[in-house]
Short mmCIF file of C-alpha atoms in Angstrom, two decimals:
data_model
loop_
_atom_site.label_atom_id
_atom_site.label_comp_id
_atom_site.label_asym_id
_atom_site.label_seq_id
_atom_site.Cartn_x
_atom_site.Cartn_y
_atom_site.Cartn_z
CA MET V 1 -30.44 165.03 75.30
CA ASP V 2 -28.48 164.87 72.32
CA GLN V 3 -26.32 161.95 73.95
CA GLN V 4 -29.03 160.11 75.20
CA LEU V 5 -30.28 159.71 71.68
CA ALA V 6 -27.21 159.26 70.15
CA ASP V 7 -26.22 156.00 72.96
CA LEU V 8 -29.96 154.47 72.33
CA ASN V 9 -29.37 154.55 68.70
CA GLN V 10 -25.91 152.88 69.42
CA GLU V 11 -27.82 150.53 71.75
CA VAL V 12 -30.43 149.55 69.11
CA LYS V 13 -27.70 148.80 66.38
CA THR V 14 -25.79 146.48 69.07
CA LEU V 15 -29.10 144.66 69.53
CA THR V 16 -30.26 144.21 66.23
CA GLY V 17 -27.01 143.37 65.03
CA LYS V 18 -27.39 140.56 67.55
CA LEU V 19 -30.53 139.36 66.04
CA LYS V 20 -28.73 139.31 62.69
CA ASP V 21 -26.11 137.32 64.13
CA LEU V 22 -28.68 134.75 65.49
CA LYS V 23 -30.44 134.82 62.05
CA THR V 24 -27.11 133.50 61.00
CA GLU V 25 -26.74 130.65 63.38
CA ILE V 26 -30.09 129.61 62.71
CA ALA V 27 -29.39 129.32 58.85
CA LYS V 28 -26.63 126.73 59.73
CA VAL V 29 -29.06 124.18 60.47
CA ILE V 30 -32.55 125.59 59.05
CA ILE V 31 -32.26 126.25 55.25
CA GLY V 32 -34.69 128.72 53.69
CA GLN V 33 -37.45 129.71 55.54
CA GLU V 34 -36.41 133.44 56.41
CA GLU V 35 -40.12 134.69 56.45
CA THR V 36 -40.87 132.01 59.33
CA VAL V 37 -37.80 132.76 61.22
CA ASP V 38 -38.44 136.80 60.91
CA GLN V 39 -42.01 135.93 62.65
CA LEU V 40 -40.56 133.87 65.22
CA LEU V 41 -38.17 136.80 66.23
CA ILE V 42 -40.89 139.53 65.86
CA THR V 43 -42.90 137.02 68.41
CA PHE V 44 -39.66 137.03 70.87
CA LEU V 45 -39.23 141.11 70.54
CA ALA V 46 -43.14 141.58 71.01
CA GLY V 47 -43.36 139.04 74.14
CA GLY V 48 -45.59 137.10 72.88
CA HIS V 49 -46.13 133.33 72.16
CA ALA V 50 -46.51 131.53 68.46
CA LEU V 51 -48.38 128.78 67.08
CA LEU V 52 -46.67 127.28 63.90
CA GLU V 53 -49.01 124.87 61.47
CA GLY V 54 -47.32 123.15 58.72
CA VAL V 55 -47.11 119.43 57.62
CA PRO V 56 -44.82 116.80 59.00
CA GLY V 57 -41.25 116.98 58.06
CA LEU V 58 -41.06 120.71 57.31
CA ALA V 59 -38.30 121.20 60.14
CA LYS V 60 -40.87 122.93 62.87
CA THR V 61 -39.29 121.26 65.96
CA LEU V 62 -36.01 121.84 64.49
CA MET V 63 -36.37 125.44 64.24
CA ILE V 64 -37.72 126.05 67.52
CA ARG V 65 -34.93 123.63 68.81
CA SER V 66 -32.15 125.92 66.89
CA LEU V 67 -33.55 129.32 68.03
CA SER V 68 -33.64 128.16 71.58
CA GLN V 69 -29.73 126.84 71.25
CA ALA V 70 -29.00 130.36 69.72
CA ILE V 71 -30.51 132.16 72.99
CA ASP V 72 -28.98 131.51 76.35
CA LEU V 73 -32.20 130.62 78.16
CA LYS V 74 -33.63 127.65 79.31
CA PHE V 75 -35.42 125.21 76.94
CA LYS V 76 -37.82 122.49 77.28
CA ARG V 77 -39.70 120.57 74.92
CA ILE V 78 -43.36 118.96 75.47
CA GLN V 79 -44.51 116.62 73.43
CA PHE V 80 -48.11 116.24 73.30
CA THR V 81 -50.12 113.06 73.04
CA PRO V 82 -53.57 111.79 73.41
CA ASP V 83 -52.62 110.54 77.15
CA LEU V 84 -50.93 113.68 78.33
CA MET V 85 -52.24 115.19 81.55
CA PRO V 86 -52.00 118.76 82.79
CA SER V 87 -49.76 117.40 85.82
CA ASP V 88 -47.67 116.47 83.13
CA ILE V 89 -46.98 120.05 82.02
CA ILE V 90 -46.98 122.37 85.16
CA GLY V 91 -46.24 120.02 87.80
CA THR V 92 -47.55 118.12 90.42
CA GLU V 93 -47.20 117.47 94.55
CA ILE V 94 -45.27 114.66 95.92
CA LEU V 95 -45.24 113.30 99.33
CA GLU V 96 -41.65 113.91 101.03
CA GLU V 97 -40.46 112.93 104.52
CA ASP V 98 -38.21 115.50 106.84
CA HIS V 99 -35.36 113.11 108.15
CA THR V 100 -34.85 115.02 111.05
CA THR V 101 -38.61 114.94 112.53
CA GLY V 102 -39.70 111.99 110.48
CA LYS V 103 -42.96 114.54 109.42
CA LYS V 104 -44.17 113.73 105.83
CA PHE V 105 -45.26 116.96 103.71
CA PHE V 106 -46.19 117.40 100.08
CA GLU V 107 -44.13 119.43 97.91
CA PHE V 108 -45.04 120.76 94.55
CA ASN V 109 -42.60 119.22 91.79
CA LYS V 110 -42.37 122.14 89.03
CA GLY V 111 -43.21 120.15 85.40
CA PRO V 112 -41.33 121.47 82.27
CA ILE V 113 -43.67 124.69 81.84
CA PHE V 114 -41.04 126.26 84.34
CA ALA V 115 -38.66 127.25 81.85
CA ASN V 116 -38.17 130.30 79.30
CA ILE V 117 -38.44 128.78 75.90
CA ILE V 118 -41.48 126.10 75.89
CA LEU V 119 -41.84 124.08 72.53
CA ALA V 120 -45.19 122.62 72.54
CA ASP V 121 -44.67 119.97 69.92
CA GLU V 122 -47.68 118.75 68.37
CA ILE V 123 -50.41 120.80 70.77
CA ASN V 124 -53.39 119.28 68.57
CA ARG V 125 -52.67 116.01 69.15
CA THR V 126 -53.81 116.18 72.90
CA PRO V 127 -57.28 116.65 74.13
CA PRO V 128 -58.65 120.44 75.04
CA LYS V 129 -58.57 119.25 79.09
CA THR V 130 -55.01 119.03 78.51
CA GLN V 131 -54.32 121.83 75.73
CA ALA V 132 -55.86 124.38 78.50
CA ALA V 133 -53.03 123.77 81.39
CA LEU V 134 -51.60 126.38 79.30
CA LEU V 135 -54.02 129.35 79.15
CA GLU V 136 -53.05 130.67 82.88
CA ALA V 137 -48.97 130.39 81.81
CA MET V 138 -49.51 132.24 78.48
CA GLN V 139 -51.90 135.15 79.91
CA GLU V 140 -50.35 135.94 83.26
CA PHE V 141 -47.01 133.89 83.33
CA GLU V 142 -47.36 132.27 86.39
CA VAL V 143 -49.18 128.98 87.74
CA THR V 144 -51.48 128.04 89.73
CA TYR V 145 -51.64 124.85 91.60
CA SER V 146 -53.39 123.77 95.07
CA GLY V 147 -54.24 127.48 95.60
CA THR V 148 -50.48 128.64 95.21
CA THR V 149 -49.47 130.61 92.69
CA TYR V 150 -45.80 130.16 91.07
CA GLN V 151 -44.43 133.12 89.11
CA LEU V 152 -42.51 132.04 85.79
CA GLU V 153 -39.11 133.25 84.89
CA ARG V 154 -38.80 135.95 82.15
CA PRO V 155 -38.87 135.94 79.27
CA PHE V 156 -40.89 133.35 78.74
CA PHE V 157 -42.34 132.40 75.25
CA ILE V 158 -44.47 129.19 73.78
CA LEU V 159 -44.23 128.24 71.07
CA ALA V 160 -46.40 125.40 69.95
CA THR V 161 -46.50 123.31 66.49
CA GLN V 162 -49.41 121.51 65.10
CA ASN V 163 -50.13 119.57 62.03
CA PRO V 164 -52.86 120.70 59.77
CA ILE V 165 -56.36 119.84 61.51
CA GLU V 166 -57.36 117.71 58.32
CA GLN V 167 -54.96 115.19 59.18
CA SER V 168 -56.02 112.19 61.55
CA GLY V 169 -55.82 112.39 65.50
CA THR V 170 -55.68 116.12 65.70
CA PHE V 171 -57.99 118.05 68.12
CA PRO V 172 -58.83 121.49 67.20
CA LEU V 173 -57.59 124.41 69.50
CA PRO V 174 -60.39 126.10 71.28
CA GLU V 175 -60.71 130.51 69.80
CA ALA V 176 -60.33 131.32 73.32
CA GLN V 177 -56.75 129.45 72.99
CA GLN V 178 -55.67 130.54 69.72
CA ASP V 179 -56.16 133.98 70.76
CA ARG V 180 -53.62 134.08 73.37
CA PHE V 181 -51.09 133.63 70.83
CA LEU V 182 -49.64 136.60 68.98
CA PHE V 183 -49.00 135.14 65.97
CA TYR V 184 -50.45 132.20 63.85
CA ILE V 185 -47.58 131.24 61.36
CA LYS V 186 -47.80 128.80 58.06
CA ILE V 187 -45.02 127.28 56.84
CA GLY V 188 -45.30 125.86 53.65
CA TYR V 189 -42.98 123.78 51.72
CA PRO V 190 -39.45 124.47 50.43
CA THR V 191 -38.35 125.59 46.94
CA GLU V 192 -36.76 123.52 44.72
CA ILE V 193 -33.41 124.71 45.06
CA GLU V 194 -34.18 124.61 48.98
CA GLU V 195 -35.33 121.21 49.36
CA ASN V 196 -32.00 120.24 47.02
CA GLN V 197 -29.75 121.77 49.66
CA ILE V 198 -31.85 120.23 52.45
CA LEU V 199 -31.24 117.29 50.72
CA LYS V 200 -27.46 117.81 50.18
CA HIS V 201 -26.75 118.81 53.72
CA THR V 202 -28.67 116.79 55.76
CA THR V 203 -27.99 113.13 54.31
CA GLY V 204 -24.33 113.71 55.39
CA SER V 205 -21.81 113.35 58.59
CA LYS V 206 -21.11 116.80 59.21
CA LYS V 207 -23.16 118.64 61.73
CA ALA V 208 -23.39 122.07 62.42
CA THR V 209 -22.83 123.53 65.90
CA ILE V 210 -25.15 126.47 66.97
CA LYS V 211 -23.75 128.98 69.45
CA PRO V 212 -25.26 131.36 71.94
CA VAL V 213 -25.36 135.17 70.59
CA LEU V 214 -28.35 136.51 72.50
CA THR V 215 -29.16 136.50 76.44
CA GLY V 216 -32.27 136.47 78.48
CA SER V 217 -31.51 139.99 79.95
CA GLU V 218 -30.93 141.42 76.04
CA ILE V 219 -34.35 140.23 74.85
CA LEU V 220 -36.23 141.82 77.82
CA ARG V 221 -34.32 145.09 76.76
CA LEU V 222 -35.23 144.84 73.34
CA GLN V 223 -38.76 144.19 74.62
CA GLU V 224 -38.83 147.19 76.51
CA LEU V 225 -37.21 149.27 73.23
CA VAL V 226 -40.10 147.54 71.13
CA ARG V 227 -42.62 149.28 73.38
CA GLU V 228 -41.05 152.61 72.88
CA VAL V 229 -40.88 152.47 69.13
CA PRO V 230 -43.57 155.75 67.91
CA ILE V 231 -46.31 154.87 65.96
CA SER V 232 -48.55 157.57 64.62
CA ASP V 233 -52.14 158.57 65.58
CA GLU V 234 -53.47 157.69 61.93
CA LEU V 235 -52.03 154.26 61.81
CA ILE V 236 -53.56 153.43 65.08
CA SER V 237 -56.92 154.51 63.59
CA TYR V 238 -55.97 152.42 61.17
CA VAL V 239 -55.83 149.40 63.00
CA ASN V 240 -58.77 150.15 64.85
CA LYS V 241 -60.78 150.49 61.34
CA LEU V 242 -59.26 147.32 60.03
CA ILE V 243 -59.67 145.28 63.48
CA ARG V 244 -63.31 146.63 63.40
CA ALA V 245 -63.77 145.90 60.09
CA THR V 246 -63.19 142.25 60.52
CA ARG V 247 -66.84 141.83 62.40
CA PRO V 248 -69.88 141.25 60.59
CA GLU V 249 -71.94 143.41 63.13
CA THR V 250 -70.10 146.65 62.70
CA SER V 251 -68.27 145.89 59.10
CA ASN V 252 -69.18 147.62 55.76
CA ASN V 253 -67.64 145.04 54.03
CA GLU V 254 -70.30 142.61 52.41
CA PHE V 255 -67.76 139.71 52.21
CA VAL V 256 -67.54 139.84 55.75
CA LYS V 257 -70.90 139.90 56.46
CA GLU V 258 -71.19 136.85 54.04
CA TRP V 259 -68.21 134.70 55.28
CA VAL V 260 -67.10 135.59 58.62
CA SER V 261 -68.52 134.04 61.43
CA TRP V 262 -66.60 135.66 64.33
CA GLY V 263 -63.96 138.96 63.91
CA ALA V 264 -61.10 139.95 65.68
CA GLY V 265 -61.41 141.34 69.51
CA PRO V 266 -59.14 144.22 70.68
CA ARG V 267 -56.44 141.92 71.50
CA ALA V 268 -55.54 141.82 67.80
CA GLY V 269 -55.21 145.47 67.63
CA GLN V 270 -53.05 145.13 70.42
CA ALA V 271 -51.14 142.26 68.77
CA LEU V 272 -50.94 143.89 65.80
CA ILE V 273 -49.42 147.65 67.02
CA LEU V 274 -46.85 145.26 68.93
CA THR V 275 -45.63 143.55 66.08
CA ALA V 276 -45.19 145.93 63.80
CA LYS V 277 -43.20 147.66 66.60
CA ALA V 278 -41.11 144.87 66.89
CA ARG V 279 -40.61 144.39 62.83
CA ALA V 280 -39.98 147.97 62.64
CA LEU V 281 -37.35 147.64 65.24
CA GLN V 282 -36.06 144.49 64.04
CA GLN V 283 -34.87 146.11 60.76
CA GLY V 284 -33.00 149.09 62.90
CA ARG V 285 -35.88 151.71 62.35
CA LEU V 286 -37.26 153.60 65.41
CA ALA V 287 -40.76 154.06 63.69
CA VAL V 288 -43.81 152.07 62.23
CA THR V 289 -44.59 152.36 58.64
CA PRO V 290 -47.74 150.96 56.82
CA GLU V 291 -45.78 148.29 55.51
CA ASP V 292 -45.20 146.92 59.07
CA LEU V 293 -48.56 146.59 59.50
CA GLU V 294 -49.18 145.42 56.31
CA HIS V 295 -46.36 142.72 57.07
CA CYS V 296 -47.91 141.31 60.34
CA ALA V 297 -51.41 141.66 59.31
CA TYR V 298 -51.88 138.03 58.34
CA PRO V 299 -50.44 136.21 61.18
CA VAL V 300 -52.34 138.42 63.90
CA LEU V 301 -55.30 137.85 62.06
CA ARG V 302 -54.90 133.96 60.93
CA HIS V 303 -56.54 132.69 64.12
CA ARG V 304 -58.75 135.58 65.16
CA VAL V 305 -61.35 135.90 61.80
CA ILE V 306 -63.18 132.78 62.34
CA VAL V 307 -64.99 132.22 59.04
CA ASN V 308 -68.31 130.60 58.48
CA PHE V 309 -69.65 127.24 57.28
CA LYS V 310 -70.32 129.00 53.64
CA ALA V 311 -66.75 130.30 53.43
CA GLU V 312 -65.42 126.90 54.52
CA ALA V 313 -67.75 125.29 51.69
CA GLU V 314 -66.17 127.48 49.30
CA GLY V 315 -62.86 127.24 50.05
CA ILE V 316 -62.61 130.54 51.71
CA THR V 317 -59.88 131.10 54.55
CA SER V 318 -59.27 133.93 56.63
CA ASP V 319 -56.27 134.81 54.99
CA GLU V 320 -58.83 136.06 51.93
CA VAL V 321 -60.63 138.18 54.33
CA THR V 322 -57.77 139.99 55.65
CA THR V 323 -56.45 140.02 51.84
CA GLY V 324 -60.03 141.98 51.03
CA LEU V 325 -60.04 144.22 54.22
CA MET V 326 -56.35 145.59 53.23
CA LYS V 327 -57.36 146.06 49.58
CA SER V 328 -60.29 148.22 50.79
CA ILE V 329 -58.87 150.17 54.08
CA PHE V 330 -55.23 150.02 53.42
CA PRO V 331 -54.66 152.27 50.40
CA ALA V 332 -56.14 155.04 51.07
CA GLU V 333 -54.26 154.77 54.65
CA LYS V 334 -51.01 153.99 52.95
CA ALA V 335 -51.46 156.86 50.52
CA ARG V 336 -52.27 159.24 53.68
CA ASN V 337 -49.17 158.53 55.81
CA LYS V 338 -46.53 158.54 53.18
#
Protein backbone atom coordinates (compact mmCIF):
# COMPACT_ATOMS: atom_id res chain seq x y z
CA MET A 1 0.00 0.00 0.00
CA ASP A 2 2.85 2.37 0.88
CA GLN A 3 4.50 1.58 -2.46
CA GLN A 4 1.25 2.30 -4.33
CA LEU A 5 0.95 5.64 -2.56
CA ALA A 6 4.56 6.46 -3.37
CA ASP A 7 4.03 5.56 -7.03
CA LEU A 8 0.88 7.71 -7.16
CA ASN A 9 2.71 10.68 -5.61
CA GLN A 10 5.51 10.28 -8.13
CA GLU A 11 3.03 10.11 -11.02
CA VAL A 12 1.27 13.25 -9.78
CA LYS A 13 4.61 15.01 -9.40
CA THR A 14 5.66 14.06 -12.94
CA LEU A 15 2.39 15.07 -14.59
CA THR A 16 2.03 18.34 -12.67
CA GLY A 17 5.63 19.09 -13.64
CA LYS A 18 4.56 18.78 -17.26
CA LEU A 19 1.77 21.28 -16.58
CA LYS A 20 4.44 23.75 -15.46
CA ASP A 21 6.37 23.04 -18.66
CA LEU A 22 3.13 23.68 -20.58
CA LYS A 23 2.77 27.10 -18.97
CA THR A 24 6.40 27.85 -19.79
CA GLU A 25 5.80 27.06 -23.47
CA ILE A 26 2.69 29.25 -23.58
CA ALA A 27 4.60 32.09 -21.90
CA LYS A 28 6.95 32.17 -24.90
CA VAL A 29 4.11 33.76 -26.85
CA ILE A 30 1.57 35.03 -24.31
CA ILE A 31 2.81 37.78 -22.00
CA GLY A 32 0.93 38.01 -18.70
CA GLN A 33 -2.59 36.56 -18.45
CA GLU A 34 -1.32 33.92 -15.99
CA GLU A 35 -4.68 33.59 -14.24
CA THR A 36 -6.43 33.03 -17.58
CA VAL A 37 -3.93 30.32 -18.56
CA ASP A 38 -4.38 28.66 -15.14
CA GLN A 39 -8.16 28.64 -15.60
CA LEU A 40 -7.80 27.10 -19.06
CA LEU A 41 -5.62 24.34 -17.63
CA ILE A 42 -8.15 23.72 -14.85
CA THR A 43 -10.81 23.36 -17.56
CA PHE A 44 -8.65 20.77 -19.33
CA LEU A 45 -7.98 18.81 -16.14
CA ALA A 46 -11.68 18.78 -15.24
CA GLY A 47 -12.61 17.61 -18.75
CA GLY A 48 -14.86 20.56 -19.59
CA HIS A 49 -15.18 23.46 -21.99
CA ALA A 50 -14.36 27.14 -21.51
CA LEU A 51 -15.87 30.39 -22.77
CA LEU A 52 -13.45 33.33 -22.94
CA GLU A 53 -14.72 36.88 -23.20
CA GLY A 54 -12.71 40.01 -23.88
CA VAL A 55 -12.53 42.92 -26.26
CA PRO A 56 -10.77 42.32 -29.61
CA GLY A 57 -6.97 42.34 -29.52
CA LEU A 58 -6.37 40.65 -26.15
CA ALA A 59 -4.81 37.52 -27.74
CA LYS A 60 -7.72 35.19 -26.93
CA THR A 61 -7.29 33.27 -30.18
CA LEU A 62 -3.49 33.27 -29.93
CA MET A 63 -3.68 31.96 -26.36
CA ILE A 64 -5.83 28.99 -27.35
CA ARG A 65 -3.74 28.27 -30.44
CA SER A 66 -0.55 28.37 -28.35
CA LEU A 67 -2.12 26.00 -25.83
CA SER A 68 -3.01 23.55 -28.60
CA GLN A 69 0.53 23.71 -29.99
CA ALA A 70 1.95 22.75 -26.59
CA ILE A 71 -0.29 19.66 -26.44
CA ASP A 72 0.11 16.81 -28.91
CA LEU A 73 -3.55 16.75 -30.00
CA LYS A 74 -5.55 17.44 -33.16
CA PHE A 75 -6.62 21.09 -33.33
CA LYS A 76 -9.29 22.78 -35.44
CA ARG A 77 -10.33 26.42 -35.60
CA ILE A 78 -13.86 27.42 -36.59
CA GLN A 79 -14.47 31.09 -37.36
CA PHE A 80 -18.07 31.84 -36.41
CA THR A 81 -19.71 34.30 -38.80
CA PRO A 82 -23.35 35.31 -39.41
CA ASP A 83 -23.56 33.04 -42.48
CA LEU A 84 -22.03 29.93 -40.85
CA MET A 85 -24.31 26.87 -41.05
CA PRO A 86 -24.53 23.84 -38.69
CA SER A 87 -23.21 21.59 -41.48
CA ASP A 88 -20.07 23.74 -41.62
CA ILE A 89 -19.37 22.53 -38.07
CA ILE A 90 -20.53 18.92 -37.83
CA GLY A 91 -20.17 17.93 -41.49
CA THR A 92 -22.53 16.86 -44.26
CA GLU A 93 -23.30 13.97 -46.58
CA ILE A 94 -21.79 13.99 -50.05
CA LEU A 95 -22.72 11.87 -53.04
CA GLU A 96 -20.02 9.32 -53.91
CA GLU A 97 -19.75 6.67 -56.61
CA ASP A 98 -18.37 3.15 -56.24
CA HIS A 99 -16.00 2.87 -59.22
CA THR A 100 -16.22 -0.94 -59.30
CA THR A 101 -20.03 -1.23 -59.39
CA GLY A 102 -21.00 2.23 -60.59
CA LYS A 103 -23.50 2.57 -57.74
CA LYS A 104 -23.91 5.92 -56.07
CA PHE A 105 -24.20 6.37 -52.31
CA PHE A 106 -24.08 9.08 -49.67
CA GLU A 107 -21.06 9.27 -47.38
CA PHE A 108 -20.76 11.43 -44.29
CA ASN A 109 -17.95 13.96 -44.63
CA LYS A 110 -16.85 14.87 -41.10
CA GLY A 111 -16.64 18.54 -40.22
CA PRO A 112 -14.07 20.38 -38.06
CA ILE A 113 -15.84 19.35 -34.85
CA PHE A 114 -14.02 16.00 -35.21
CA ALA A 115 -10.83 17.07 -33.46
CA ASN A 116 -9.52 17.10 -29.88
CA ILE A 117 -9.30 20.84 -29.32
CA ILE A 118 -11.84 23.07 -31.03
CA LEU A 119 -11.39 26.82 -31.12
CA ALA A 120 -14.86 28.30 -31.63
CA ASP A 121 -13.71 31.80 -32.51
CA GLU A 122 -16.18 34.63 -31.85
CA ILE A 123 -18.97 32.17 -31.11
CA ASN A 124 -21.50 34.94 -30.48
CA ARG A 125 -21.21 36.33 -34.01
CA THR A 126 -23.32 33.51 -35.43
CA PRO A 127 -27.08 33.00 -34.96
CA PRO A 128 -28.48 30.58 -32.30
CA LYS A 129 -29.31 27.92 -34.94
CA THR A 130 -25.61 27.46 -35.66
CA GLN A 131 -24.54 27.89 -32.03
CA ALA A 132 -26.84 24.98 -31.13
CA ALA A 133 -24.87 22.65 -33.42
CA LEU A 134 -22.30 22.38 -30.61
CA LEU A 135 -24.71 21.27 -27.88
CA GLU A 136 -24.61 17.50 -28.38
CA ALA A 137 -20.84 17.47 -28.83
CA MET A 138 -20.32 19.50 -25.66
CA GLN A 139 -22.49 17.32 -23.43
CA GLU A 140 -22.47 13.80 -24.89
CA PHE A 141 -19.15 13.97 -26.80
CA GLU A 142 -20.85 12.71 -29.93
CA VAL A 143 -22.48 13.98 -33.12
CA THR A 144 -25.70 12.67 -34.67
CA TYR A 145 -26.34 13.20 -38.37
CA SER A 146 -29.10 11.63 -40.46
CA GLY A 147 -29.91 9.11 -37.72
CA THR A 148 -26.32 7.93 -37.24
CA THR A 149 -24.29 8.78 -34.13
CA TYR A 150 -20.55 9.37 -34.41
CA GLN A 151 -18.35 9.31 -31.30
CA LEU A 152 -15.83 12.11 -30.81
CA GLU A 153 -12.27 11.24 -29.92
CA ARG A 154 -11.27 11.93 -26.32
CA PRO A 155 -9.97 14.12 -24.88
CA PHE A 156 -12.32 16.68 -26.41
CA PHE A 157 -12.42 20.37 -25.56
CA ILE A 158 -14.28 23.33 -26.96
CA LEU A 159 -12.63 26.64 -26.17
CA ALA A 160 -14.88 29.43 -27.37
CA THR A 161 -14.13 33.13 -27.56
CA GLN A 162 -16.68 35.90 -27.65
CA ASN A 163 -16.71 39.66 -27.74
CA PRO A 164 -18.67 41.60 -25.12
CA ILE A 165 -22.35 41.40 -25.98
CA GLU A 166 -22.63 45.18 -26.00
CA GLN A 167 -20.62 45.26 -29.22
CA SER A 168 -22.48 45.39 -32.52
CA GLY A 169 -23.09 42.26 -34.60
CA THR A 170 -23.34 39.80 -31.71
CA PHE A 171 -25.97 37.19 -30.76
CA PRO A 172 -26.22 36.31 -27.05
CA LEU A 173 -25.67 32.64 -26.20
CA PRO A 174 -28.80 30.92 -24.80
CA GLU A 175 -28.60 30.12 -21.08
CA ALA A 176 -28.79 26.36 -21.81
CA GLN A 177 -25.69 26.55 -23.98
CA GLN A 178 -23.80 28.77 -21.54
CA ASP A 179 -24.45 26.19 -18.83
CA ARG A 180 -22.52 23.60 -20.84
CA PHE A 181 -19.34 25.64 -20.46
CA LEU A 182 -17.48 24.63 -17.32
CA PHE A 183 -15.79 28.04 -16.96
CA TYR A 184 -16.72 31.51 -18.15
CA ILE A 185 -13.40 33.37 -18.20
CA LYS A 186 -13.18 37.13 -18.55
CA ILE A 187 -9.94 38.55 -19.93
CA GLY A 188 -8.97 42.07 -18.94
CA TYR A 189 -6.48 44.54 -20.36
CA PRO A 190 -2.78 43.93 -19.60
CA THR A 191 -0.92 45.97 -17.03
CA GLU A 192 1.32 48.81 -18.16
CA ILE A 193 4.47 46.70 -17.77
CA GLU A 194 2.91 43.74 -19.59
CA GLU A 195 1.69 45.93 -22.42
CA ASN A 196 5.16 47.43 -22.80
CA GLN A 197 6.60 43.89 -23.10
CA ILE A 198 3.91 42.97 -25.63
CA LEU A 199 4.83 45.94 -27.81
CA LYS A 200 8.51 45.07 -27.54
CA HIS A 201 8.23 41.36 -28.34
CA THR A 202 5.56 41.42 -31.06
CA THR A 203 6.95 44.10 -33.36
CA GLY A 204 10.31 42.49 -34.14
CA SER A 205 11.38 39.74 -36.49
CA LYS A 206 12.03 37.05 -33.87
CA LYS A 207 9.28 34.44 -33.47
CA ALA A 208 9.00 31.97 -30.62
CA THR A 209 8.53 28.27 -31.36
CA ILE A 210 6.25 26.23 -29.11
CA LYS A 211 6.99 22.53 -28.69
CA PRO A 212 4.47 19.94 -27.44
CA VAL A 213 5.13 18.85 -23.86
CA LEU A 214 1.92 16.95 -23.03
CA THR A 215 0.07 14.14 -24.81
CA GLY A 216 -3.60 13.25 -25.01
CA SER A 217 -3.12 10.09 -22.93
CA GLU A 218 -1.45 12.14 -20.19
CA ILE A 219 -4.39 14.56 -20.16
CA LEU A 220 -6.80 11.64 -19.85
CA ARG A 221 -4.77 10.28 -16.95
CA LEU A 222 -4.78 13.69 -15.28
CA GLN A 223 -8.56 13.80 -15.65
CA GLU A 224 -8.77 10.42 -13.91
CA LEU A 225 -6.55 11.67 -11.09
CA VAL A 226 -8.67 14.81 -10.68
CA ARG A 227 -11.72 12.71 -9.81
CA GLU A 228 -9.68 10.80 -7.22
CA VAL A 229 -8.73 13.98 -5.33
CA PRO A 230 -10.62 13.82 -2.00
CA ILE A 231 -12.93 16.56 -0.76
CA SER A 232 -14.43 16.62 2.71
CA ASP A 233 -18.15 16.24 3.35
CA GLU A 234 -18.07 19.66 5.02
CA LEU A 235 -16.80 21.33 1.84
CA ILE A 236 -19.37 19.48 -0.26
CA SER A 237 -22.02 20.80 2.13
CA TYR A 238 -20.63 24.30 1.64
CA VAL A 239 -20.87 23.97 -2.13
CA ASN A 240 -24.47 22.82 -1.76
CA LYS A 241 -25.28 25.83 0.45
CA LEU A 242 -23.60 28.22 -1.97
CA ILE A 243 -25.40 26.91 -5.07
CA ARG A 244 -28.80 26.82 -3.37
CA ALA A 245 -28.24 30.35 -2.07
CA THR A 246 -28.04 31.63 -5.68
CA ARG A 247 -31.72 30.73 -6.26
CA PRO A 248 -34.23 33.42 -5.24
CA GLU A 249 -36.82 30.83 -4.16
CA THR A 250 -34.46 29.02 -1.73
CA SER A 251 -32.06 31.82 -0.74
CA ASN A 252 -32.08 33.64 2.59
CA ASN A 253 -30.09 36.52 1.12
CA GLU A 254 -32.16 39.60 0.37
CA PHE A 255 -29.83 40.80 -2.41
CA VAL A 256 -30.32 37.50 -4.24
CA LYS A 257 -34.11 37.88 -4.04
CA GLU A 258 -33.76 41.47 -5.24
CA TRP A 259 -31.20 41.06 -8.06
CA VAL A 260 -31.30 37.48 -9.34
CA SER A 261 -33.75 36.20 -11.93
CA TRP A 262 -32.43 32.62 -12.19
CA GLY A 263 -29.99 30.86 -9.91
CA ALA A 264 -27.48 28.12 -10.65
CA GLY A 265 -28.56 24.51 -11.19
CA PRO A 266 -27.00 21.28 -9.88
CA ARG A 267 -24.48 21.29 -12.75
CA ALA A 268 -22.89 24.35 -11.13
CA GLY A 269 -22.18 22.41 -7.94
CA GLN A 270 -20.66 19.56 -9.93
CA ALA A 271 -18.53 22.05 -11.88
CA LEU A 272 -17.35 23.82 -8.73
CA ILE A 273 -16.24 20.60 -7.03
CA LEU A 274 -14.53 19.23 -10.15
CA THR A 275 -12.65 22.44 -10.91
CA ALA A 276 -11.60 22.81 -7.27
CA LYS A 277 -10.19 19.27 -7.45
CA ALA A 278 -8.43 20.18 -10.70
CA ARG A 279 -6.89 23.28 -9.14
CA ALA A 280 -5.66 21.27 -6.16
CA LEU A 281 -4.02 18.70 -8.46
CA GLN A 282 -2.58 21.44 -10.67
CA GLN A 283 -0.76 22.75 -7.62
CA GLY A 284 0.45 19.28 -6.67
CA ARG A 285 -1.99 18.77 -3.78
CA LEU A 286 -4.17 15.72 -3.19
CA ALA A 287 -6.89 17.47 -1.19
CA VAL A 288 -9.35 20.29 -1.88
CA THR A 289 -9.13 23.39 0.30
CA PRO A 290 -11.64 26.22 0.81
CA GLU A 291 -9.31 28.44 -1.23
CA ASP A 292 -9.73 26.14 -4.24
CA LEU A 293 -13.50 26.55 -4.06
CA GLU A 294 -13.22 30.29 -3.57
CA HIS A 295 -10.91 30.61 -6.59
CA CYS A 296 -13.19 28.60 -8.90
CA ALA A 297 -16.54 30.00 -7.77
CA TYR A 298 -16.48 33.09 -10.00
CA PRO A 299 -15.83 31.46 -13.42
CA VAL A 300 -18.26 28.66 -12.49
CA LEU A 301 -21.14 30.95 -11.44
CA ARG A 302 -20.53 33.88 -13.79
CA HIS A 303 -22.76 32.49 -16.53
CA ARG A 304 -25.09 30.45 -14.35
CA VAL A 305 -26.42 33.21 -12.08
CA ILE A 306 -28.70 35.35 -14.25
CA VAL A 307 -29.38 38.81 -12.82
CA ASN A 308 -32.69 40.55 -13.48
CA PHE A 309 -33.46 43.81 -15.25
CA LYS A 310 -33.26 45.82 -12.03
CA ALA A 311 -29.74 44.57 -11.33
CA GLU A 312 -28.66 45.32 -14.90
CA ALA A 313 -30.07 48.84 -14.61
CA GLU A 314 -28.05 49.37 -11.43
CA GLY A 315 -24.89 47.86 -12.93
CA ILE A 316 -24.98 44.79 -10.68
CA THR A 317 -23.24 41.75 -12.22
CA SER A 318 -23.34 38.06 -11.33
CA ASP A 319 -19.79 38.41 -9.99
CA GLU A 320 -21.05 40.88 -7.38
CA VAL A 321 -23.80 38.44 -6.40
CA THR A 322 -21.14 35.73 -5.99
CA THR A 323 -19.02 38.09 -3.87
CA GLY A 324 -21.98 38.79 -1.59
CA LEU A 325 -22.71 35.10 -1.20
CA MET A 326 -19.07 34.28 -0.47
CA LYS A 327 -18.99 36.92 2.26
CA SER A 328 -22.16 35.60 3.87
CA ILE A 329 -21.46 31.87 3.58
CA PHE A 330 -17.73 31.38 3.07
CA PRO A 331 -16.13 32.83 6.27
CA ALA A 332 -17.88 30.39 8.62
CA GLU A 333 -17.13 27.42 6.38
CA LYS A 334 -13.53 28.56 5.92
CA ALA A 335 -12.98 28.84 9.64
CA ARG A 336 -14.62 25.46 10.25
CA ASN A 337 -12.30 23.71 7.78
CA LYS A 338 -9.02 25.22 8.92
